[in-house]
CSV table of N, CA and C in Angstrom, one decimal:
chain,number,residue,atom,x,y,z
A,769,MET,N,30.9,67.1,-49.9
A,769,MET,CA,30.4,65.5,-49.8
A,769,MET,C,31.4,64.6,-49.6
A,770,GLN,N,31.2,63.2,-48.9
A,770,GLN,CA,32.3,62.6,-48.7
A,770,GLN,C,32.3,61.4,-49.7
A,771,SER,N,33.4,61.2,-50.2
A,771,SER,CA,33.5,60.1,-51.2
A,771,SER,C,33.2,58.6,-50.6
A,772,GLU,N,32.9,57.6,-51.6
A,772,GLU,CA,32.7,56.3,-51.0
A,772,GLU,C,34.1,55.7,-50.4
A,773,LYS,N,35.2,56.2,-50.9
A,773,LYS,CA,36.4,55.7,-50.6
A,773,LYS,C,36.7,56.2,-49.2
A,774,SER,N,36.5,57.5,-49.1
A,774,SER,CA,36.6,57.9,-47.6
A,774,SER,C,35.7,57.3,-46.6
A,775,LYS,N,34.4,57.0,-46.9
A,775,LYS,CA,33.4,56.3,-45.9
A,775,LYS,C,33.9,55.1,-45.7
A,776,ASN,N,34.4,54.3,-46.8
A,776,ASN,CA,34.9,52.8,-46.6
A,776,ASN,C,36.1,52.8,-45.6
A,777,ALA,N,37.0,53.8,-45.8
A,777,ALA,CA,38.1,54.1,-44.9
A,777,ALA,C,37.9,54.1,-43.6
A,778,GLY,N,36.7,54.6,-43.2
A,778,GLY,CA,36.3,54.7,-41.7
A,778,GLY,C,36.3,56.2,-41.3
A,779,ASN,N,36.6,57.2,-42.3
A,779,ASN,CA,37.0,58.5,-41.9
A,779,ASN,C,35.6,59.2,-41.7
A,780,PRO,N,35.5,60.1,-40.6
A,780,PRO,CA,34.4,60.8,-40.4
A,780,PRO,C,33.8,61.7,-41.4
A,781,SER,N,32.4,62.2,-41.4
A,781,SER,CA,32.0,62.9,-42.4
A,781,SER,C,32.6,64.3,-42.4
A,782,PRO,N,32.6,65.0,-43.3
A,782,PRO,CA,33.3,66.4,-43.4
A,782,PRO,C,32.6,67.3,-42.5
A,783,THR,N,31.3,67.1,-42.2
A,783,THR,CA,30.5,67.9,-41.4
A,783,THR,C,30.7,67.7,-39.7
A,784,THR,N,31.3,66.6,-39.5
A,784,THR,CA,31.6,66.3,-38.2
A,784,THR,C,32.5,67.3,-37.3
A,785,PRO,N,33.5,67.7,-38.1
A,785,PRO,CA,34.4,68.7,-37.2
A,785,PRO,C,33.6,70.1,-37.2
A,786,LEU,N,32.8,70.3,-38.2
A,786,LEU,CA,32.1,71.7,-38.2
A,786,LEU,C,31.1,71.6,-37.0
A,787,VAL,N,30.4,70.7,-36.9
A,787,VAL,CA,29.2,70.5,-36.0
A,787,VAL,C,29.9,70.6,-34.5
A,788,GLU,N,31.1,69.9,-34.5
A,788,GLU,CA,31.9,69.8,-33.1
A,788,GLU,C,32.1,71.5,-32.7
A,789,PHE,N,32.7,72.2,-33.7
A,789,PHE,CA,33.2,73.4,-33.5
A,789,PHE,C,31.9,74.3,-33.1
A,790,LEU,N,30.9,74.3,-33.7
A,790,LEU,CA,29.6,75.0,-33.6
A,790,LEU,C,29.2,74.8,-32.1
A,791,GLU,N,29.2,73.4,-31.8
A,791,GLU,CA,28.7,73.1,-30.2
A,791,GLU,C,29.5,73.8,-29.3
A,792,THR,N,30.8,73.9,-29.4
A,792,THR,CA,31.4,74.7,-28.5
A,792,THR,C,31.4,76.2,-28.7
A,793,SER,N,31.2,76.5,-29.8
A,793,SER,CA,31.3,78.2,-30.1
A,793,SER,C,29.9,78.8,-29.8
A,794,TYR,N,28.9,78.3,-30.1
A,794,TYR,CA,27.6,78.8,-30.2
A,794,TYR,C,26.6,78.1,-29.2
A,795,VAL,N,27.0,78.4,-27.9
A,795,VAL,CA,26.3,77.8,-26.7
A,795,VAL,C,25.0,78.4,-26.7
A,796,GLU,N,24.8,79.4,-27.1
A,796,GLU,CA,23.4,80.2,-26.9
A,796,GLU,C,22.5,79.7,-27.9
A,797,CYS,N,22.9,78.6,-28.8
A,797,CYS,CA,21.7,78.1,-29.7
A,797,CYS,C,21.4,76.7,-29.0
A,798,SER,N,20.0,76.6,-29.2
A,798,SER,CA,19.3,75.6,-28.2
A,798,SER,C,19.7,74.2,-29.1
A,799,GLU,N,19.9,74.3,-30.1
A,799,GLU,CA,20.2,73.1,-31.0
A,799,GLU,C,21.0,73.1,-32.3
A,800,ILE,N,21.7,72.0,-32.5
A,800,ILE,CA,22.5,72.2,-33.9
A,800,ILE,C,21.8,70.7,-34.6
A,801,ILE,N,21.3,71.2,-35.7
A,801,ILE,CA,20.6,70.1,-36.4
A,801,ILE,C,21.3,69.8,-37.7
A,802,LEU,N,21.6,68.5,-38.1
A,802,LEU,CA,22.5,68.2,-39.0
A,802,LEU,C,21.7,67.3,-40.2
A,803,LEU,N,21.9,67.7,-41.4
A,803,LEU,CA,21.3,67.1,-42.4
A,803,LEU,C,22.3,66.7,-43.4
A,804,GLU,N,22.5,65.1,-43.5
A,804,GLU,CA,23.4,64.6,-44.5
A,804,GLU,C,23.0,63.8,-45.6
A,805,GLU,N,23.7,63.6,-46.7
A,805,GLU,CA,23.1,62.9,-47.6
A,805,GLU,C,22.7,61.7,-47.5
A,806,ASN,N,23.4,60.9,-46.5
A,806,ASN,CA,23.0,59.4,-46.2
A,806,ASN,C,22.1,59.1,-45.3
A,807,MET,N,21.1,60.2,-44.7
A,807,MET,CA,20.0,60.1,-44.2
A,807,MET,C,18.9,59.6,-44.8
A,808,ASN,N,18.0,58.8,-44.2
A,808,ASN,CA,16.9,58.2,-45.0
A,808,ASN,C,15.7,59.3,-44.9
A,809,PHE,N,14.8,59.2,-45.4
A,809,PHE,CA,13.7,60.1,-45.5
A,809,PHE,C,13.1,60.5,-44.0
A,810,ASN,N,13.0,59.3,-43.3
A,810,ASN,CA,12.3,59.6,-41.9
A,810,ASN,C,13.4,60.3,-41.0
A,811,GLU,N,14.5,60.1,-41.2
A,811,GLU,CA,15.6,60.8,-40.3
A,811,GLU,C,15.6,62.4,-40.9
A,812,ARG,N,15.4,62.6,-42.0
A,812,ARG,CA,15.4,64.0,-42.7
A,812,ARG,C,14.2,64.7,-42.2
A,813,ALA,N,13.1,64.0,-42.0
A,813,ALA,CA,11.7,64.6,-41.8
A,813,ALA,C,11.7,65.0,-40.4
A,814,ALA,N,12.5,64.0,-39.5
A,814,ALA,CA,12.5,64.3,-38.0
A,814,ALA,C,13.5,65.5,-37.7
A,815,SER,N,14.6,65.8,-38.5
A,815,SER,CA,15.5,66.7,-38.3
A,815,SER,C,14.7,68.2,-38.6
A,816,SER,N,14.0,68.0,-39.8
A,816,SER,CA,13.2,69.2,-40.2
A,816,SER,C,12.2,69.5,-39.2
A,817,ALA,N,11.4,68.5,-38.9
A,817,ALA,CA,10.7,69.0,-37.8
A,817,ALA,C,11.0,69.6,-36.6
A,818,ASN,N,12.1,69.0,-36.1
A,818,ASN,CA,12.9,69.9,-35.1
A,818,ASN,C,13.1,71.3,-35.2
A,819,VAL,N,13.4,71.7,-36.5
A,819,VAL,CA,13.7,72.9,-37.0
A,819,VAL,C,12.6,73.8,-36.8
A,820,LYS,N,11.4,73.3,-37.4
A,820,LYS,CA,10.1,74.1,-37.5
A,820,LYS,C,9.6,74.1,-36.1
A,821,LEU,N,10.0,73.7,-34.9
A,821,LEU,CA,9.4,73.8,-33.7
A,821,LEU,C,9.9,75.2,-33.1
A,822,GLY,N,10.9,75.9,-33.7
A,822,GLY,CA,11.2,77.2,-33.4
A,822,GLY,C,12.5,77.1,-32.4
A,823,GLY,N,12.7,78.4,-31.8
A,823,GLY,CA,14.0,78.5,-31.0
A,823,GLY,C,15.1,78.6,-31.7
A,824,GLY,N,16.3,78.9,-30.9
A,824,GLY,CA,17.5,79.3,-31.7
A,824,GLY,C,18.2,77.9,-32.1
A,825,TYR,N,18.6,78.0,-33.4
A,825,TYR,CA,19.2,76.6,-33.8
A,825,TYR,C,20.1,77.1,-35.0
A,826,LEU,N,21.1,76.1,-35.2
A,826,LEU,CA,21.9,76.2,-36.4
A,826,LEU,C,21.6,74.9,-37.2
A,827,LEU,N,21.3,75.0,-38.4
A,827,LEU,CA,21.2,73.8,-39.4
A,827,LEU,C,22.4,73.8,-40.2
A,828,VAL,N,23.0,72.7,-40.2
A,828,VAL,CA,24.1,72.1,-41.0
A,828,VAL,C,23.6,71.2,-42.0
A,829,ALA,N,23.9,71.4,-43.3
A,829,ALA,CA,23.5,70.5,-44.3
A,829,ALA,C,24.3,70.7,-45.5
A,830,ILE,N,24.5,69.6,-46.0
A,830,ILE,CA,25.4,69.6,-47.3
A,830,ILE,C,24.4,69.9,-48.4
A,831,ASP,N,24.8,70.4,-49.4
A,831,ASP,CA,23.9,70.8,-50.7
A,831,ASP,C,23.1,69.7,-51.0
A,832,ILE,N,23.4,68.6,-51.0
A,832,ILE,CA,22.3,67.5,-51.7
A,832,ILE,C,21.1,67.4,-50.5
A,833,ALA,N,21.5,67.3,-49.2
A,833,ALA,CA,20.7,67.2,-48.2
A,833,ALA,C,19.7,68.4,-47.8
A,834,ALA,N,20.3,69.5,-48.4
A,834,ALA,CA,19.4,70.8,-48.2
A,834,ALA,C,18.2,70.9,-49.2
A,835,ARG,N,18.3,70.1,-50.4
A,835,ARG,CA,17.2,70.2,-51.2
A,835,ARG,C,16.0,69.7,-50.7
A,836,GLY,N,15.0,70.4,-51.0
A,836,GLY,CA,13.6,69.9,-50.5
A,836,GLY,C,13.3,70.6,-49.1
A,837,VAL,N,14.1,71.3,-48.2
A,837,VAL,CA,14.1,71.8,-47.1
A,837,VAL,C,13.5,73.1,-47.1
A,838,ASP,N,12.3,73.3,-46.4
A,838,ASP,CA,11.8,74.6,-46.4
A,838,ASP,C,11.7,75.4,-45.2
A,839,LEU,N,12.5,76.3,-44.9
A,839,LEU,CA,12.8,76.8,-43.8
A,839,LEU,C,12.4,78.5,-43.9
A,840,PRO,N,11.2,78.9,-44.1
A,840,PRO,CA,10.7,80.3,-44.2
A,840,PRO,C,11.2,81.3,-43.2
A,841,ASP,N,11.7,80.7,-41.9
A,841,ASP,CA,12.1,81.7,-40.8
A,841,ASP,C,13.7,81.8,-41.0
A,842,ALA,N,14.2,81.2,-41.9
A,842,ALA,CA,15.7,81.2,-42.1
A,842,ALA,C,16.2,82.7,-42.3
A,843,THR,N,17.2,83.3,-41.7
A,843,THR,CA,17.7,84.6,-42.1
A,843,THR,C,19.1,84.5,-42.6
A,844,HIS,N,19.9,83.5,-42.4
A,844,HIS,CA,21.2,83.4,-42.9
A,844,HIS,C,21.4,82.0,-43.5
A,845,ILE,N,22.4,82.2,-44.5
A,845,ILE,CA,22.7,80.8,-45.2
A,845,ILE,C,24.2,80.9,-45.4
A,846,TYR,N,25.2,79.9,-44.9
A,846,TYR,CA,26.7,80.0,-45.1
A,846,TYR,C,26.8,78.9,-46.1
A,847,ASN,N,27.5,79.1,-47.2
A,847,ASN,CA,27.8,78.2,-48.0
A,847,ASN,C,29.2,77.8,-47.9
A,848,PHE,N,29.6,76.6,-47.7
A,848,PHE,CA,31.0,76.4,-47.5
A,848,PHE,C,31.6,75.6,-48.7
A,849,ASP,N,30.6,75.1,-49.5
A,849,ASP,CA,31.0,74.7,-51.1
A,849,ASP,C,29.9,75.2,-51.9
A,850,LEU,N,30.4,75.8,-52.8
A,850,LEU,CA,29.5,76.4,-53.9
A,850,LEU,C,28.8,75.3,-54.6
A,851,SER,N,27.7,75.7,-55.1
A,851,SER,CA,26.9,74.7,-55.8
A,851,SER,C,27.4,74.7,-57.2
A,852,LYS,N,27.1,73.6,-57.8
A,852,LYS,CA,27.6,73.1,-59.2
A,852,LYS,C,27.3,74.2,-60.1
A,853,ASP,N,25.9,74.9,-59.9
A,853,ASP,CA,25.5,75.7,-61.1
A,853,ASP,C,24.6,76.7,-60.6
A,854,ALA,N,24.4,77.8,-61.2
A,854,ALA,CA,23.6,78.9,-60.7
A,854,ALA,C,22.1,78.6,-60.2
A,855,VAL,N,21.6,77.6,-60.8
A,855,VAL,CA,20.3,77.3,-60.6
A,855,VAL,C,20.2,76.8,-59.0
A,856,ASN,N,21.1,75.9,-58.7
A,856,ASN,CA,21.2,75.2,-57.3
A,856,ASN,C,21.7,76.2,-56.5
A,857,TYR,N,22.7,77.1,-56.7
A,857,TYR,CA,22.9,78.2,-55.8
A,857,TYR,C,21.6,79.2,-55.5
A,858,LEU,N,20.9,79.4,-56.5
A,858,LEU,CA,19.7,80.3,-56.3
A,858,LEU,C,18.7,79.5,-55.4
A,859,HIS,N,18.6,78.1,-55.5
A,859,HIS,CA,17.8,77.3,-54.8
A,859,HIS,C,18.2,77.4,-53.3
A,860,LEU,N,19.4,77.1,-53.0
A,860,LEU,CA,19.9,77.2,-51.6
A,860,LEU,C,19.6,78.4,-51.2
A,861,ALA,N,20.1,79.5,-51.7
A,861,ALA,CA,20.0,80.8,-51.4
A,861,ALA,C,18.3,81.2,-50.9
A,862,GLY,N,17.6,80.6,-51.8
A,862,GLY,CA,16.1,80.9,-51.5
A,862,GLY,C,15.7,80.2,-50.3
A,863,ARG,N,16.4,79.7,-49.6
A,863,ARG,CA,15.8,79.2,-48.2
A,863,ARG,C,15.7,80.1,-47.3
A,864,THR,N,16.4,81.6,-47.6
A,864,THR,CA,16.1,82.6,-46.4
A,864,THR,C,15.0,83.4,-46.6
A,865,GLY,N,14.6,83.7,-45.4
A,865,GLY,CA,13.6,84.9,-45.5
A,865,GLY,C,12.3,84.8,-46.2
A,866,ARG,N,11.4,83.8,-46.2
A,866,ARG,CA,10.3,83.7,-47.1
A,866,ARG,C,9.0,83.5,-46.3
A,867,LYS,N,9.1,84.2,-45.1
A,867,LYS,CA,8.0,84.2,-44.2
A,867,LYS,C,6.8,85.2,-44.6
A,868,PRO,N,5.9,85.2,-45.3
A,868,PRO,CA,6.0,84.7,-46.6
A,868,PRO,C,6.5,85.6,-47.6
A,869,PHE,N,7.1,86.3,-47.6
A,869,PHE,CA,7.8,87.4,-48.3
A,869,PHE,C,8.2,88.4,-47.5
A,870,SER,N,9.1,88.1,-46.4
A,870,SER,CA,9.7,88.7,-45.5
A,870,SER,C,10.3,90.3,-45.7
A,871,ASP,N,10.0,91.2,-45.1
A,871,ASP,CA,10.5,92.6,-45.3
A,871,ASP,C,11.9,92.6,-44.6
A,872,SER,N,12.3,91.8,-43.7
A,872,SER,CA,13.6,91.9,-43.1
A,872,SER,C,14.5,91.3,-44.1
A,873,LYS,N,15.8,91.8,-43.8
A,873,LYS,CA,17.0,91.5,-44.9
A,873,LYS,C,17.5,90.0,-44.4
A,874,CYS,N,17.8,89.4,-45.5
A,874,CYS,CA,18.2,87.9,-45.4
A,874,CYS,C,19.5,87.8,-46.0
A,875,PHE,N,20.6,86.9,-45.6
A,875,PHE,CA,21.9,87.0,-45.8
A,875,PHE,C,22.3,85.5,-46.4
A,876,VAL,N,23.1,85.7,-47.6
A,876,VAL,CA,23.8,84.4,-47.9
A,876,VAL,C,25.1,84.8,-47.9
A,877,THR,N,26.0,83.9,-47.3
A,877,THR,CA,27.5,84.1,-47.2
A,877,THR,C,28.1,82.9,-47.9
A,878,SER,N,29.1,83.1,-49.0
A,878,SER,CA,29.6,82.0,-49.5
A,878,SER,C,31.1,82.0,-49.2
A,879,ILE,N,31.5,81.1,-48.5
A,879,ILE,CA,33.1,81.1,-48.1
A,879,ILE,C,33.9,80.4,-49.1
A,880,ILE,N,34.6,81.1,-49.9
A,880,ILE,CA,35.2,80.5,-51.0
A,880,ILE,C,36.9,80.8,-50.9
A,881,THR,N,37.5,80.1,-51.9
A,881,THR,CA,38.9,80.5,-51.9
A,881,THR,C,38.9,81.6,-53.5
A,882,SER,N,40.5,82.0,-53.4
A,882,SER,CA,40.4,82.8,-54.6
A,882,SER,C,40.2,82.1,-55.8
A,883,GLU,N,40.5,80.8,-55.8
A,883,GLU,CA,40.5,80.0,-57.0
A,883,GLU,C,38.9,79.8,-57.4
A,884,GLU,N,38.1,80.0,-56.6
A,884,GLU,CA,36.6,79.8,-56.7
A,884,GLU,C,35.9,81.0,-57.0
A,885,ARG,N,36.7,82.1,-56.9
A,885,ARG,CA,36.0,83.4,-57.3
A,885,ARG,C,35.1,83.5,-58.4
A,886,PHE,N,35.9,82.9,-59.6
A,886,PHE,CA,35.0,82.9,-61.0
A,886,PHE,C,34.0,82.3,-61.0
A,887,VAL,N,33.7,81.2,-60.3
A,887,VAL,CA,32.5,80.6,-60.2
A,887,VAL,C,31.5,81.4,-59.6
A,888,LEU,N,31.7,82.1,-58.6
A,888,LEU,CA,30.6,83.0,-58.0
A,888,LEU,C,30.5,84.1,-59.0
A,889,GLN,N,31.3,84.8,-59.6
A,889,GLN,CA,31.3,85.8,-60.6
A,889,GLN,C,30.3,85.4,-61.7
A,890,ARG,N,30.5,84.0,-62.2
A,890,ARG,CA,29.7,83.4,-63.1
A,890,ARG,C,28.1,83.4,-62.7
A,891,PHE,N,28.0,83.0,-61.4
A,891,PHE,CA,26.6,83.0,-60.8
A,891,PHE,C,25.8,84.4,-60.9
A,892,GLU,N,26.9,85.3,-60.3
A,892,GLU,CA,26.4,86.7,-60.3
A,892,GLU,C,26.0,87.3,-61.8
A,893,ASN,N,26.7,86.9,-62.8
A,893,ASN,CA,26.3,87.3,-64.2
A,893,ASN,C,25.2,86.6,-64.8
A,894,GLU,N,25.0,85.4,-64.3
A,894,GLU,CA,23.8,84.6,-64.9
A,894,GLU,C,22.5,84.9,-64.2
A,895,LEU,N,22.6,85.2,-62.9
A,895,LEU,CA,21.4,85.5,-62.0
A,895,LEU,C,21.3,87.0,-61.6
A,896,THR,N,22.2,87.8,-62.3
A,896,THR,CA,22.1,89.3,-62.2
A,896,THR,C,21.9,89.8,-60.6
A,897,PHE,N,22.8,89.6,-59.9
A,897,PHE,CA,23.2,89.9,-58.5
A,897,PHE,C,24.7,90.3,-58.4
A,898,HIS,N,24.8,90.9,-57.2
A,898,HIS,CA,26.3,91.5,-57.0
A,898,HIS,C,26.5,90.9,-55.5
A,899,CYS,N,27.7,90.4,-55.4
A,899,CYS,CA,28.4,90.0,-54.2
A,899,CYS,C,29.3,91.2,-53.4
A,900,LYS,N,29.2,91.2,-52.2
A,900,LYS,CA,30.0,92.1,-51.5
A,900,LYS,C,31.2,91.2,-51.2
A,901,GLU,N,32.4,91.5,-51.4
A,901,GLU,CA,33.7,90.5,-51.1
A,901,GLU,C,34.2,91.0,-50.0
A,902,LEU,N,34.5,90.2,-49.1
A,902,LEU,CA,35.2,90.4,-47.7
A,902,LEU,C,36.5,89.5,-47.7
A,903,LEU,N,37.7,90.0,-47.7
A,903,LEU,CA,38.7,89.2,-47.7
A,903,LEU,C,39.3,88.8,-46.1
A,904,LEU,N,39.6,87.6,-46.0
A,904,LEU,CA,39.8,87.0,-44.6
A,904,LEU,C,41.4,86.7,-44.6
């Protein structure tokens, strides 16, 4: 999430470099859809409608912007920032594979630093699940 000070200084949204990278790296995707916290209801609704039309797409959303988005065909979620608590983590992870209780596997990948590992362990304990750890 971008601070007001950063916005007022004219700095780009932290999602901008990510979207630019995805546009050049995933040319097979027909569209990259962005949801940001400063979007009004109509802008968010239009972006969500584009997602539901189908086709290959990547949705980039910050935690706050992802709330209330229903994407039953989603198969992968990539968290670049952990949610503040286990309930919000579960809510975001629950965006995957719900068509209407899919048999296909769904994946949630959280990209974290070693300092954030304890937070994810707390979520694992509270929600009774286990993460597979891959070191990069």
